[in-house]
CSV table of C-alpha atoms in Angstrom, one decimal:
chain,number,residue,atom,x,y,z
A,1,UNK,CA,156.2,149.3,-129.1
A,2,UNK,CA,155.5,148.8,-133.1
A,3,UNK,CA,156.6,146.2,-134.5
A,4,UNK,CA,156.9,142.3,-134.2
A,5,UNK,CA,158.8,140.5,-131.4
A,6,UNK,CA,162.0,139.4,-132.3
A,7,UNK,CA,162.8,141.6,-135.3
A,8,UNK,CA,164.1,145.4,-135.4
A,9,UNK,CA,162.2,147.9,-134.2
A,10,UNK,CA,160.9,150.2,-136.9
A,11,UNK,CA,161.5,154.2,-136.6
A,12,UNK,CA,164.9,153.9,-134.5
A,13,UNK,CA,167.8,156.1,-135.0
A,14,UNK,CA,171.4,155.8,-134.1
A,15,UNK,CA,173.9,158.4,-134.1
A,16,UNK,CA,177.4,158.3,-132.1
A,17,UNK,CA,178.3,154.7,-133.4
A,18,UNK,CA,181.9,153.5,-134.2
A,19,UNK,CA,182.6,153.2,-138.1
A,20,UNK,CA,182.3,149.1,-138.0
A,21,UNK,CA,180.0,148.9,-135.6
A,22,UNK,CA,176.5,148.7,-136.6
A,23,UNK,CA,173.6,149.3,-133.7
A,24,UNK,CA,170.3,147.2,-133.6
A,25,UNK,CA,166.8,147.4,-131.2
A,26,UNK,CA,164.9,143.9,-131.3
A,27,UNK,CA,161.1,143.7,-129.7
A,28,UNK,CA,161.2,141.2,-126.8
A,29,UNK,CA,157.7,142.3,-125.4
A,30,UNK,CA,155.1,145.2,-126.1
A,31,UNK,CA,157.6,147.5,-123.9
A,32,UNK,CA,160.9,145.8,-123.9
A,33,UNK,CA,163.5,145.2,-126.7
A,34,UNK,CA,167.3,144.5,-126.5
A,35,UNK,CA,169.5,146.7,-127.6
A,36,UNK,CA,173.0,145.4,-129.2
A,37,UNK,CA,176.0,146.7,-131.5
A,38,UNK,CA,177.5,144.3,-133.5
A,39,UNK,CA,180.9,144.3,-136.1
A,40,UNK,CA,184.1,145.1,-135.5
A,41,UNK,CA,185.2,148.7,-134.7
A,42,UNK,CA,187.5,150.4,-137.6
A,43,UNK,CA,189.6,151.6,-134.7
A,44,UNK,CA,190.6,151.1,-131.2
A,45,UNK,CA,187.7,152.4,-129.0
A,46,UNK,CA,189.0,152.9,-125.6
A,47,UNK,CA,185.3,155.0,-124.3
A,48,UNK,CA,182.4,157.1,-126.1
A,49,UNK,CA,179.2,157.0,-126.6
A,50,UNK,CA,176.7,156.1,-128.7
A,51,UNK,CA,172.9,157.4,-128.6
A,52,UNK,CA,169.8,155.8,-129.7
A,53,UNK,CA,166.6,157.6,-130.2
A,54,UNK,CA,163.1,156.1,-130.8
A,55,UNK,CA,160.7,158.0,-132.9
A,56,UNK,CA,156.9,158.3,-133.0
A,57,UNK,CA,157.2,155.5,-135.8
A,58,UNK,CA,158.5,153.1,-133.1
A,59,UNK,CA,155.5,153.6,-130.9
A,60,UNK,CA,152.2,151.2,-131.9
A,61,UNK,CA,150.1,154.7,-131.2
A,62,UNK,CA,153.4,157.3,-132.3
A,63,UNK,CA,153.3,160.1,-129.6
A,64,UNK,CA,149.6,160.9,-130.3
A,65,UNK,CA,148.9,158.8,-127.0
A,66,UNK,CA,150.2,160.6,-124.9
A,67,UNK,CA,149.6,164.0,-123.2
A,68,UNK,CA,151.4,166.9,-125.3
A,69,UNK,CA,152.7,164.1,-127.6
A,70,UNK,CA,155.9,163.3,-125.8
A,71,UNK,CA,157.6,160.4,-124.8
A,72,UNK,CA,160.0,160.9,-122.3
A,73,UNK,CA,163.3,159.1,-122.1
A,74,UNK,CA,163.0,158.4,-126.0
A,75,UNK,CA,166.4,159.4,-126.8
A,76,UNK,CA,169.7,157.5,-124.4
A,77,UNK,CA,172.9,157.6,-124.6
A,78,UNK,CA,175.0,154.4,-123.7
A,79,UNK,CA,177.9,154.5,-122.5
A,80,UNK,CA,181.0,151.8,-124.4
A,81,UNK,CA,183.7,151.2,-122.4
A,82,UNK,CA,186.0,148.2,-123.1
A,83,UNK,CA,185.5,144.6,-121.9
């Protein structure tokens, strides 16, 4: 992954989030980060879903690494249910 451990990940999209709520990727390792959303939802949120896609920008190489320039299982959707 680009970027420097234990700041944001650069080139990640969020789409899906709760107005309030505000979604963040940190770099743990070269292939793990930590994904979090943080704030305080405008309204109730009893379940959805919020999805999180990581671009070529997020990659140290982009997609240009690997064969037909995909990377798959770059886009998830996570699942928010309350506590």
């Amino acid at each position: 992954l680009h970027g420097t451990s234990g700041q944001q990940v650069p080139g990640v999209t969020w789409a899906g989030v709760a107005d309030g709520l505000t979604g963040s990727v940190i770099k743990k390792a070269a292939t793990e980060v930590g994904i979090t959303l943080t704030g305080t939802a405008g309204a109730a949120i009893t379940t959805g879903t919020a999805q999180v896609t990581f671009t070529a920008a997020a990659f140290q190489a982009g997609f240009g690494h690997c064969p037909g320039e995909s990377v798959t299982d770059r886009i998830k959707t996570i699942n928010i249910e309350p506590a």
